[in-house]
Coordinates of C-alpha atoms in Angstrom, one line a residue:
Chain A
X1 CA 0.4 0.3 0.0
X2 CA 1.2 3.3 -0.6
X3 CA -1.7 5.5 1.7
X4 CA 1.6 7.8 3.1
X5 CA 2.5 10.1 0.9
X6 CA 6.6 10.9 1.3
X7 CA 6.8 13.5 3.2
X8 CA 4.6 11.5 5.7
X9 CA 6.6 8.5 5.7
X10 CA 10.0 10.5 6.6
X11 CA 8.0 12.6 9.5
X12 CA 6.6 9.5 11.4
X13 CA 10.3 8.1 10.9
X14 CA 11.5 10.7 12.3
X15 CA 9.0 10.5 15.3
X16 CA 10.4 6.7 15.8
X17 CA 13.0 7.8 16.0
X18 CA 12.7 10.3 18.5
X19 CA 11.6 8.0 20.5
X20 CA 13.8 5.4 20.7
X21 CA 16.6 9.0 21.9
X22 CA 13.8 8.9 24.6
X23 CA 13.9 5.5 25.3
X24 CA 17.5 4.5 25.9
X25 CA 17.1 8.3 27.8
X26 CA 14.4 7.2 30.3
X27 CA 16.4 3.4 30.2
X28 CA 20.1 5.3 32.3
X29 CA 17.5 6.7 35.1
X30 CA 15.9 4.0 37.5
X31 CA 12.3 6.2 37.7
X32 CA 11.9 6.3 34.3
X33 CA 13.3 2.9 32.7
X34 CA 10.0 1.5 31.9
X35 CA 8.5 4.3 30.9
X36 CA 11.2 4.4 28.8
X37 CA 11.3 0.6 27.2
X38 CA 7.1 1.3 26.7
X39 CA 7.9 4.6 24.5
X40 CA 10.8 2.8 22.6
X41 CA 8.4 -0.5 22.0
X42 CA 5.9 3.0 20.9
X43 CA 8.3 4.1 18.6
X44 CA 8.8 0.5 16.7
X45 CA 5.3 -0.1 16.7
X46 CA 4.6 3.0 14.8
X47 CA 7.7 2.4 12.7
X48 CA 6.4 -0.9 11.1
X49 CA 3.0 0.7 10.7
X50 CA 4.4 3.3 8.4
X51 CA 6.4 0.6 6.5
X52 CA 3.1 -1.3 5.8
X53 CA 1.7 1.6 5.1
X54 CA 3.9 3.8 2.9
X55 CA 5.8 1.0 1.4
X56 CA 5.3 -0.5 -2.3
X57 CA 4.8 -3.8 -0.9
X58 CA 4.0 -7.7 -2.7
X59 CA 3.6 -11.0 0.0
X60 CA 2.1 -8.7 2.8
X61 CA -0.2 -12.0 3.4
X62 CA 3.6 -14.2 4.2
X63 CA 4.6 -11.3 5.3
X64 CA 2.3 -10.8 8.9
X65 CA 2.4 -14.4 9.4
X66 CA 6.0 -14.2 9.1
X67 CA 5.9 -11.8 11.9
X68 CA 3.0 -13.3 13.3
X69 CA 5.9 -16.5 13.8
X70 CA 8.4 -14.2 15.4
X71 CA 6.8 -13.2 18.3
X72 CA 4.9 -16.2 19.0
X73 CA 8.1 -17.2 19.2
X74 CA 10.0 -14.4 20.8
X75 CA 7.3 -13.2 23.3
X76 CA 6.7 -17.0 25.3
X77 CA 10.5 -17.3 25.7
X78 CA 11.1 -13.1 26.8
X79 CA 7.8 -13.9 29.4
X80 CA 8.9 -17.2 31.4
X81 CA 12.2 -17.2 30.3
X82 CA 14.1 -18.0 34.3
X83 CA 16.2 -14.6 36.0
X84 CA 19.4 -16.7 35.4
X85 CA 18.8 -17.7 32.3
X86 CA 18.2 -14.1 31.0
X87 CA 22.3 -12.8 29.6
X88 CA 22.0 -15.2 27.3
X89 CA 18.4 -14.5 25.8
X90 CA 20.4 -10.6 25.0
X91 CA 22.7 -12.1 23.6
X92 CA 20.2 -14.7 21.9
X93 CA 18.6 -12.0 20.8
X94 CA 21.6 -9.7 19.5
X95 CA 22.5 -12.1 17.1
X96 CA 19.7 -12.9 15.7
X97 CA 19.4 -8.9 14.4
X98 CA 22.7 -9.7 13.5
X99 CA 21.9 -11.9 11.2
X100 CA 18.4 -10.7 9.8
X101 CA 20.4 -7.4 9.1
X102 CA 23.1 -9.6 7.1
X103 CA 20.3 -11.0 5.0
X104 CA 19.2 -8.3 4.1
X105 CA 21.7 -6.7 2.9
X106 CA 22.8 -9.9 0.7
X107 CA 19.6 -9.3 -0.8
X108 CA 19.5 -5.8 -1.5
X109 CA 23.1 -6.1 -3.3
X110 CA 21.9 -6.9 -6.7
X111 CA 19.1 -3.9 -6.6
X112 CA 22.5 -1.5 -6.7
X113 CA 25.4 -1.1 -9.0
X114 CA 26.5 2.5 -6.5
X115 CA 30.1 1.6 -5.1
X116 CA 29.4 3.2 -1.8
X117 CA 25.7 1.0 -1.4
X118 CA 27.6 -1.3 -2.4
X119 CA 30.9 -0.8 0.3
X120 CA 27.5 -0.8 3.0
X121 CA 26.6 -3.7 2.3
X122 CA 30.3 -5.7 2.2
X123 CA 29.7 -3.9 5.7
X124 CA 27.1 -5.4 6.8
X125 CA 26.7 -8.5 5.8
X126 CA 30.2 -8.7 7.5
X127 CA 29.5 -7.0 11.2
X128 CA 26.0 -9.1 11.1
X129 CA 27.8 -11.5 10.5
X130 CA 29.9 -12.2 12.9
X131 CA 27.4 -10.6 15.7
X132 CA 25.5 -13.8 15.2
X133 CA 28.2 -16.4 15.1
X134 CA 29.8 -14.3 18.7
X135 CA 26.5 -14.5 20.0
X136 CA 26.8 -17.9 18.9
X137 CA 29.5 -18.9 21.1
X138 CA 28.7 -16.4 24.3
X139 CA 25.2 -18.0 24.1
X140 CA 26.8 -21.4 24.8
X141 CA 29.6 -20.4 26.7
X142 CA 26.6 -18.5 29.2
X143 CA 24.8 -21.9 29.2
X144 CA 28.5 -23.8 29.9
X145 CA 27.5 -25.7 26.0
X146 CA 31.0 -25.1 25.7
X147 CA 33.5 -24.3 28.0
X148 CA 33.9 -21.0 29.7
X149 CA 37.3 -20.7 30.5
X150 CA 39.6 -18.7 27.3
X151 CA 39.5 -21.7 24.5
X152 CA 42.7 -21.0 22.3
X153 CA 44.4 -23.1 19.6
X154 CA 47.7 -22.9 18.2
X155 CA 47.5 -20.9 15.1
X156 CA 44.5 -19.2 16.2
X157 CA 46.0 -15.9 15.6
X158 CA 46.9 -16.3 11.5
X159 CA 44.1 -18.8 11.4
X160 CA 42.8 -14.9 12.5
X161 CA 44.0 -13.3 10.2
X162 CA 43.6 -15.4 6.9
X163 CA 40.5 -14.5 7.9
X164 CA 41.0 -10.8 8.5
X165 CA 42.6 -10.5 5.0
X166 CA 40.6 -12.8 3.2
X167 CA 37.6 -11.0 4.2
X168 CA 38.7 -7.3 2.9
X169 CA 39.4 -9.4 -0.1
X170 CA 35.9 -11.3 -1.3
X171 CA 34.6 -7.6 0.9
X172 CA 36.2 -5.5 -2.2
X173 CA 35.4 -8.2 -4.7
X174 CA 31.5 -7.6 -4.0
X175 CA 32.5 -4.1 -4.6
X176 CA 34.2 -3.8 -7.9
X177 CA 31.7 -7.5 -9.2
X178 CA 28.2 -6.6 -7.1
X179 CA 28.6 -10.6 -7.5
X180 CA 26.0 -12.9 -4.8
X181 CA 28.4 -15.8 -4.3
X182 CA 32.0 -13.4 -3.1
X183 CA 29.6 -12.1 -1.1
X184 CA 28.8 -15.9 0.5
X185 CA 31.9 -16.5 0.6
X186 CA 31.8 -12.8 2.8
X187 CA 29.1 -13.9 5.3
X188 CA 31.3 -17.4 5.6
X189 CA 34.3 -15.7 6.3
X190 CA 32.0 -12.6 8.8
X191 CA 30.7 -16.0 10.3
X192 CA 34.4 -17.9 11.3
X193 CA 35.8 -14.8 12.7
X194 CA 32.9 -14.3 15.0
X195 CA 33.4 -17.6 16.5
X196 CA 37.5 -16.9 16.9
X197 CA 36.9 -14.1 17.9
X198 CA 34.8 -15.1 21.5
X199 CA 36.0 -18.8 21.9
X200 CA 39.1 -16.6 23.2
X201 CA 37.5 -15.0 26.0
X202 CA 37.2 -16.3 29.2
X203 CA 33.6 -16.5 30.5
X204 CA 33.7 -13.7 33.2
X205 CA 34.1 -11.2 29.8
X206 CA 31.7 -12.7 28.6
X207 CA 29.3 -9.7 29.2
X208 CA 31.0 -7.1 27.7
X209 CA 31.5 -8.4 25.1
X210 CA 27.8 -9.6 24.6
X211 CA 27.4 -4.9 25.2
X212 CA 30.5 -4.5 21.9
X213 CA 28.4 -7.1 19.7
X214 CA 25.2 -5.7 20.8
X215 CA 26.9 -2.3 18.8
X216 CA 27.9 -4.3 16.3
X217 CA 25.0 -5.1 15.7
X218 CA 23.7 -1.5 15.7
X219 CA 26.3 -0.4 13.4
X220 CA 25.7 -3.1 11.1
X221 CA 21.7 -1.9 11.2
X222 CA 23.6 1.7 10.2
X223 CA 24.8 0.1 7.3
X224 CA 22.4 -1.4 6.2
X225 CA 20.2 2.5 6.4
X226 CA 22.2 3.0 4.6
X227 CA 21.3 0.1 1.9
X228 CA 17.9 1.0 1.9
X229 CA 18.3 4.8 1.7
X230 CA 16.2 4.2 5.6
X231 CA 17.0 7.1 7.6
X232 CA 14.8 5.6 10.4
X233 CA 17.4 2.4 10.5
X234 CA 20.3 5.0 9.8
X235 CA 19.3 6.6 13.4
X236 CA 18.3 4.0 15.2
X237 CA 21.5 1.7 14.4
X238 CA 23.8 4.7 14.7
X239 CA 22.3 5.3 18.2
X240 CA 23.0 1.9 18.9
X241 CA 26.4 1.7 18.1
X242 CA 27.5 4.5 19.8
X243 CA 25.3 4.1 23.0
X244 CA 26.3 0.2 23.2
X245 CA 30.3 1.8 22.2
X246 CA 29.9 3.3 25.2
X247 CA 27.7 1.1 27.7
X248 CA 31.1 -1.8 26.9
X249 CA 33.3 0.6 28.3
X250 CA 31.8 1.5 31.1
X251 CA 31.1 -2.1 32.1
X252 CA 34.5 -2.8 31.2
X253 CA 36.2 0.1 33.2
X254 CA 33.3 -1.2 36.4
X255 CA 35.7 -4.0 36.2
X256 CA 39.2 -2.7 36.1
X257 CA 39.6 -4.1 31.8
X258 CA 40.3 -2.6 28.7
X259 CA 38.3 -3.6 25.6
X260 CA 40.8 -4.6 23.9
X261 CA 42.5 -7.2 27.4
X262 CA 39.1 -8.3 26.9
X263 CA 38.9 -9.7 22.9
X264 CA 42.8 -9.8 23.0
X265 CA 44.8 -10.7 26.2
X266 CA 44.5 -14.7 26.0
X267 CA 46.7 -13.9 22.5
X268 CA 49.7 -12.4 24.3
X269 CA 49.1 -15.5 27.0
X270 CA 49.3 -15.6 30.5
X271 CA 44.8 -14.8 30.7
X272 CA 45.3 -18.6 30.5
X273 CA 46.6 -19.7 34.3
X274 CA 43.5 -20.7 35.2
X275 CA 43.4 -24.0 36.6
X276 CA 40.0 -26.2 36.6
X277 CA 41.7 -28.7 39.1
X278 CA 39.9 -28.4 42.4
X279 CA 42.7 -27.9 44.7
X280 CA 43.1 -31.0 47.0
X281 CA 44.6 -29.2 50.2
X282 CA 42.7 -28.3 53.3
X283 CA 39.8 -26.3 54.2
X284 CA 37.8 -25.8 57.1
X285 CA 33.9 -26.7 56.5
X286 CA 30.7 -26.2 59.0
X287 CA 28.0 -27.4 59.1
X288 CA 24.7 -24.7 59.0
X289 CA 24.0 -24.9 63.0
X290 CA 27.3 -22.8 63.8
X291 CA 26.8 -21.1 60.1
X292 CA 23.8 -19.4 62.3
X293 CA 25.3 -19.1 65.6
X294 CA 27.6 -17.0 63.5
X295 CA 25.6 -14.8 61.9
X296 CA 22.0 -15.4 64.9
X297 CA 25.2 -13.6 67.5
X298 CA 26.8 -11.3 65.4
X299 CA 26.4 -7.3 64.8
X300 CA 26.8 -6.4 61.7
X301 CA 26.7 -9.0 58.9
X302 CA 27.9 -8.2 54.5
X303 CA 26.1 -10.5 52.8
X304 CA 27.5 -10.8 49.1
X305 CA 25.2 -12.5 46.4
X306 CA 27.2 -14.3 43.3
X307 CA 26.1 -16.3 40.2
X308 CA 25.8 -19.7 42.8
X309 CA 23.1 -18.5 44.8
X310 CA 21.3 -17.3 41.1
X311 CA 21.4 -20.5 39.7
X312 CA 19.9 -22.6 43.0
X313 CA 17.1 -19.9 43.0
X314 CA 17.9 -18.8 46.8
X315 CA 17.0 -15.3 46.1
X316 CA 13.8 -15.7 48.3
X317 CA 15.5 -17.9 50.6
X318 CA 18.9 -15.5 51.3
X319 CA 16.1 -12.2 52.1
X320 CA 14.6 -14.8 54.1
X321 CA 17.1 -15.1 56.7
X322 CA 18.2 -11.2 56.2
X323 CA 13.7 -10.6 57.6
X324 CA 15.3 -13.2 60.2
X325 CA 18.6 -11.7 61.8
X326 CA 16.8 -8.0 60.7
X327 CA 14.4 -9.4 63.1
X328 CA 17.6 -10.6 66.1
X329 CA 18.8 -7.3 66.1
X330 CA 21.6 -7.8 63.6
X331 CA 22.0 -5.1 60.6
X332 CA 22.2 -6.7 57.5
X333 CA 23.0 -5.2 54.2
X334 CA 24.6 -6.6 50.7
X335 CA 27.0 -6.0 49.2
X336 CA 26.3 -6.2 45.3
X337 CA 29.9 -6.5 42.8
X338 CA 28.7 -4.3 39.5
X339 CA 29.5 -7.8 37.6
X340 CA 27.4 -10.4 40.1
X341 CA 25.6 -12.8 38.5
X342 CA 26.2 -12.8 35.1
X343 CA 26.4 -9.3 33.9
X344 CA 26.4 -5.7 35.6
X345 CA 23.0 -5.7 37.2
X346 CA 22.1 -8.6 37.1
X347 CA 22.2 -9.3 41.3
X348 CA 20.0 -6.2 41.5
X349 CA 17.5 -7.2 38.8
X350 CA 17.3 -10.4 40.9
X351 CA 17.6 -9.2 44.3
X352 CA 14.3 -6.7 43.4
X353 CA 12.4 -10.0 41.9
X354 CA 12.7 -11.0 45.8
X355 CA 12.2 -7.9 47.5
X356 CA 15.0 -7.1 49.2
X357 CA 14.5 -3.6 50.0
X358 CA 16.9 -1.2 47.3
X359 CA 18.5 1.0 50.0
X360 CA 19.7 -2.8 51.9
X361 CA 21.5 -3.1 48.3
X362 CA 25.1 -1.3 48.9
X363 CA 27.4 -0.7 45.7
X364 CA 31.5 -2.1 45.8
X365 CA 32.3 1.6 46.6
X366 CA 29.6 1.7 49.9
X367 CA 30.5 -1.9 51.1
X368 CA 34.4 -2.2 50.9
X369 CA 35.3 0.8 53.8
X370 CA 32.6 -0.8 56.0
X371 CA 34.0 -4.5 55.9
X372 CA 36.5 -3.4 59.0
X373 CA 33.6 -3.4 60.7
X374 CA 32.0 -6.3 59.9
X375 CA 32.0 -9.6 62.3
X376 CA 30.5 -12.1 59.7
X377 CA 30.9 -11.6 55.1
X378 CA 28.1 -14.1 54.4
X379 CA 29.2 -15.2 50.2
X380 CA 26.6 -17.2 49.1
X381 CA 27.9 -19.0 45.9
X382 CA 30.2 -16.3 45.1
X383 CA 34.2 -16.4 44.5
X384 CA 35.8 -14.4 41.5
X385 CA 34.3 -10.7 43.0
X386 CA 36.2 -11.9 46.4
X387 CA 39.1 -13.0 44.9
X388 CA 42.5 -11.6 46.4
X389 CA 44.1 -12.5 43.1
X390 CA 42.1 -9.3 41.8
X391 CA 45.1 -7.6 44.2
X392 CA 47.6 -9.4 44.2
X393 CA 48.6 -11.8 41.4
X394 CA 49.6 -9.9 38.2
X395 CA 48.5 -11.5 35.1
X396 CA 45.7 -13.7 37.0
X397 CA 42.4 -13.5 34.4
X398 CA 40.7 -11.2 36.4
X399 CA 44.4 -9.1 38.0
X400 CA 42.6 -5.0 38.1
X401 CA 38.5 -5.7 38.6
X402 CA 38.0 -3.9 41.6
X403 CA 36.6 -6.6 44.0
X404 CA 34.7 -6.6 47.8
X405 CA 37.1 -7.3 50.4
X406 CA 35.7 -9.6 52.3
X407 CA 38.8 -10.4 53.4
X408 CA 38.7 -7.4 56.0
X409 CA 35.2 -9.0 57.5
X410 CA 35.8 -10.4 61.0
X411 CA 34.7 -14.1 60.2
X412 CA 34.4 -15.0 56.5
X413 CA 31.6 -17.3 55.5
X414 CA 31.3 -19.2 52.4
X415 CA 28.8 -21.2 50.7
X416 CA 29.8 -23.1 48.1
X417 CA 29.1 -25.8 45.8
X418 CA 32.2 -27.4 46.3
X419 CA 35.9 -26.3 46.1
X420 CA 35.7 -25.5 41.7
X421 CA 37.3 -22.6 40.6
X422 CA 34.7 -19.5 39.6
X423 CA 33.3 -18.9 36.3
X424 CA 37.4 -16.9 35.3
X425 CA 38.5 -20.9 35.6
X426 CA 41.2 -20.0 38.9
X427 CA 41.4 -21.1 42.4
X428 CA 41.1 -18.6 45.8
X429 CA 43.5 -17.9 48.0
X430 CA 40.9 -17.0 50.9
X431 CA 39.0 -20.0 50.5
X432 CA 42.4 -21.7 52.6
X433 CA 42.4 -18.5 54.8
X434 CA 42.4 -19.1 58.7
X435 CA 39.1 -17.4 59.2
X436 CA 36.8 -18.6 56.7
X437 CA 34.9 -21.6 57.4
X438 CA 33.5 -23.1 53.4
X439 CA 29.7 -24.9 54.1
X440 CA 28.7 -27.1 51.3
X441 CA 26.6 -27.8 49.0
X442 CA 23.6 -25.8 46.9
X443 CA 23.1 -22.6 47.7
X444 CA 19.7 -23.0 48.7
X445 CA 19.6 -26.7 50.8
X446 CA 22.1 -24.4 52.6
X447 CA 19.9 -21.5 53.2
X448 CA 17.5 -23.0 54.3
X449 CA 18.9 -24.9 56.7
X450 CA 20.9 -21.9 58.2
X451 CA 17.5 -20.1 57.8
X452 CA 15.8 -22.8 60.0
X453 CA 18.8 -22.9 62.2
X454 CA 18.8 -19.4 63.0
X455 CA 15.4 -18.9 63.8
X456 CA 15.5 -22.1 65.9
X457 CA 18.3 -19.8 67.9
Chain Q
X1 CA 20.6 6.6 -2.3
X2 CA 20.8 9.9 -0.2
X3 CA 22.6 13.1 -0.2
X4 CA 26.2 11.7 0.7
X5 CA 26.8 15.4 2.8
X6 CA 23.3 15.3 4.3
X7 CA 23.9 11.1 5.4
X8 CA 26.9 12.4 6.9
X9 CA 25.3 15.1 9.8
X10 CA 22.7 12.9 10.6
X11 CA 25.2 10.0 11.9
X12 CA 27.3 12.6 13.7
X13 CA 24.1 14.0 15.4
X14 CA 23.0 10.8 15.5
X15 CA 26.6 9.7 17.5
X16 CA 26.4 12.7 19.8
X17 CA 23.0 11.4 20.7
X18 CA 24.5 7.8 21.7
X19 CA 27.6 8.9 23.4
X20 CA 25.5 12.1 25.3
X21 CA 22.2 10.0 26.5
X22 CA 24.0 7.3 28.7
X23 CA 26.9 8.4 29.7
X24 CA 25.9 9.1 32.9
X25 CA 24.1 5.9 33.5
X26 CA 24.4 3.2 36.7
X27 CA 25.7 0.2 37.3
X28 CA 22.2 -1.1 38.3
X29 CA 20.5 -0.4 34.9
X30 CA 23.8 -1.3 32.8
X31 CA 21.7 -4.9 31.8
X32 CA 18.4 -3.0 30.9
X33 CA 20.0 -0.3 29.2
X34 CA 21.8 -3.3 27.1
X35 CA 18.7 -4.6 26.4
X36 CA 16.8 -2.2 25.4
X37 CA 19.7 -1.3 23.0
X38 CA 19.7 -4.6 21.9
X39 CA 15.3 -4.0 21.4
X40 CA 16.1 -0.7 19.4
X41 CA 18.4 -2.2 16.2
X42 CA 15.8 -5.3 15.8
X43 CA 14.6 -2.3 14.0
X44 CA 16.1 -4.2 11.0
X45 CA 12.2 -5.3 10.3
X46 CA 11.5 -2.0 8.8
X47 CA 14.9 -3.3 5.9
X48 CA 13.7 -7.2 6.2
X49 CA 9.5 -5.9 4.9
X50 CA 11.6 -3.4 2.4
X51 CA 12.7 -6.4 0.9
X52 CA 10.5 -9.2 1.6
X53 CA 7.6 -6.9 0.1
X54 CA 10.0 -6.1 -3.4
X55 CA 11.1 -10.2 -3.8
X56 CA 10.1 -11.5 -6.6
X57 CA 11.6 -14.7 -7.1
X58 CA 10.3 -17.5 -4.2
X59 CA 14.3 -18.2 -3.2
X60 CA 15.0 -15.2 -1.9
X61 CA 10.9 -15.0 -0.6
X62 CA 12.0 -17.4 1.5
X63 CA 15.0 -15.7 2.7
X64 CA 13.7 -12.7 3.6
X65 CA 10.6 -14.2 5.0
X66 CA 14.0 -15.6 7.5
X67 CA 15.5 -12.5 7.8
X68 CA 11.6 -10.8 8.9
X69 CA 11.6 -13.6 11.7
X70 CA 14.3 -13.4 13.0
X71 CA 14.6 -9.7 13.1
X72 CA 10.7 -9.8 15.1
X73 CA 12.5 -12.0 17.4
X74 CA 15.0 -9.5 18.4
X75 CA 12.0 -6.1 18.2
X76 CA 9.5 -8.3 20.1
X77 CA 11.4 -10.0 22.2
X78 CA 13.8 -7.0 23.4
X79 CA 11.3 -5.0 24.1
X80 CA 9.5 -7.6 26.7
X81 CA 12.1 -8.8 28.3
X82 CA 13.3 -5.2 29.1
X83 CA 9.9 -4.8 30.3
X84 CA 10.3 -7.8 32.7
X85 CA 13.1 -6.4 34.3
X86 CA 12.7 -3.2 35.0
X87 CA 9.4 -4.9 36.1
X88 CA 11.5 -5.7 39.1
X89 CA 12.7 -2.4 39.9
X90 CA 9.6 -1.0 40.1
X91 CA 7.9 -4.0 41.2
X92 CA 8.9 -2.7 45.6
X93 CA 7.0 0.6 45.1
X94 CA 3.9 -0.4 44.2
X95 CA 3.5 -4.2 45.7
X96 CA 1.9 -5.6 42.7
X97 CA -0.5 -9.3 44.1
X98 CA 1.1 -10.9 40.9
X99 CA 3.6 -11.0 41.0
X100 CA 5.0 -13.5 37.7
X101 CA 1.3 -15.4 37.1
X102 CA 0.4 -12.4 34.0
X103 CA -1.6 -11.8 31.6
X104 CA -0.6 -14.0 29.6
X105 CA -2.5 -16.4 30.4
X106 CA 0.2 -19.1 32.1

């Protein structure tokens, strides 16, 4: 249908672009975040209706059916996914977006002889394919379908170099000839480049990579805007590319890492220093009753929740434990590391779900100065974020990451599943410290038993 | 093809806006912001619809429809999952009776 003339079309696209800017602005503040997201969704709806009403389209029933299929797949998954698995889902959505951009670019190749447009096609295909394959690897790492440790093989940098040279050559041929065959070769090279780029990244850095690939997809969408002559795609893609780049830098800074160190650190060696073997050095293990006594007669307890708490779905139990301790007059706060869980801010989402009051959540900078006045630091399913190796062992994969300095507390209690090293794959010296005790078991089980024992005190 | 100078102007302004709007975000909101930005690039759906609407060959149409499905998953799923995250941030003030058992009939 061509109900809307070019003027109206441009105005509606402008309105959608403004909605996207307001959405990003709103998402930057806790008060306006939800409204911001709703404004973004409205903008997307306006844009999709506009394209149906303005462009000359064939196959409309099939397109609507495809949109319906996509929605029918996405909505139930997005509504029902466990909050612990949400990072994977975001990575997955990002990957399919990159894949869609690459496909759109391939299909547009035959429609233009302009070398600049072909250059934009080349860029979109390559970056979209990198984003698709890279996101697939991050999903695999987060689901632990593939090893979370940096994966390297001999000759990998050479192979990566060859792929980059091949991609540039194939891209040049696509620009020069517009050949679909070379375009498909470019897509394959892009997919391989995506795999090679993300496989060497260590598990703890995966969230940063998701953010980076998110910015990549934004850039691919922006380039597809040039391909299709569509200003909205250009603006929206550029917005995401720019804000995603900043967000990646900010997130990396919160972990004390540089983006290049994350992407290429493994190539330089040293970052694979982690061990996967469990240590058989002696540790002091404890019982739920002992832990209950330690907590129940303390004046101040700081709880450090980590990913193990989230996978065990223990966030409600820990909220109950905090309430029970507070009822005994114990001061309880939660110290939230910026990357607790699997993504920055992930743990805040999980504890908010369990109705832990906002005031009880302390960020790293607030929490650290108070550990010396803390009787017990209770670490539930966290490891890397309290590992002193981040300060003491140059060359450790997490070296330089700010940590919660729980070692300064009077006593340290770990609730852990096993002695297995954390996501970063390195051992934690603090586990062997004389003031540390460990309670082994699933985080939720252990918490339930400690909660029962606290109530019985 | 649009005028290259106009394109450049649009891109440069959009880059600055993109930098500016997210420069002061608290680490608590990094995940929802990433997810929201992720949903926005799902607008590639508009591009996928255009190419599907112009495809004449059945093979090209098939590829284009796959692109439409993928882009819809990105766009719709992205906004829904972001809303779910943010719902949890807001929940403690309003104290809603329903928690999880939602309007989607589950």
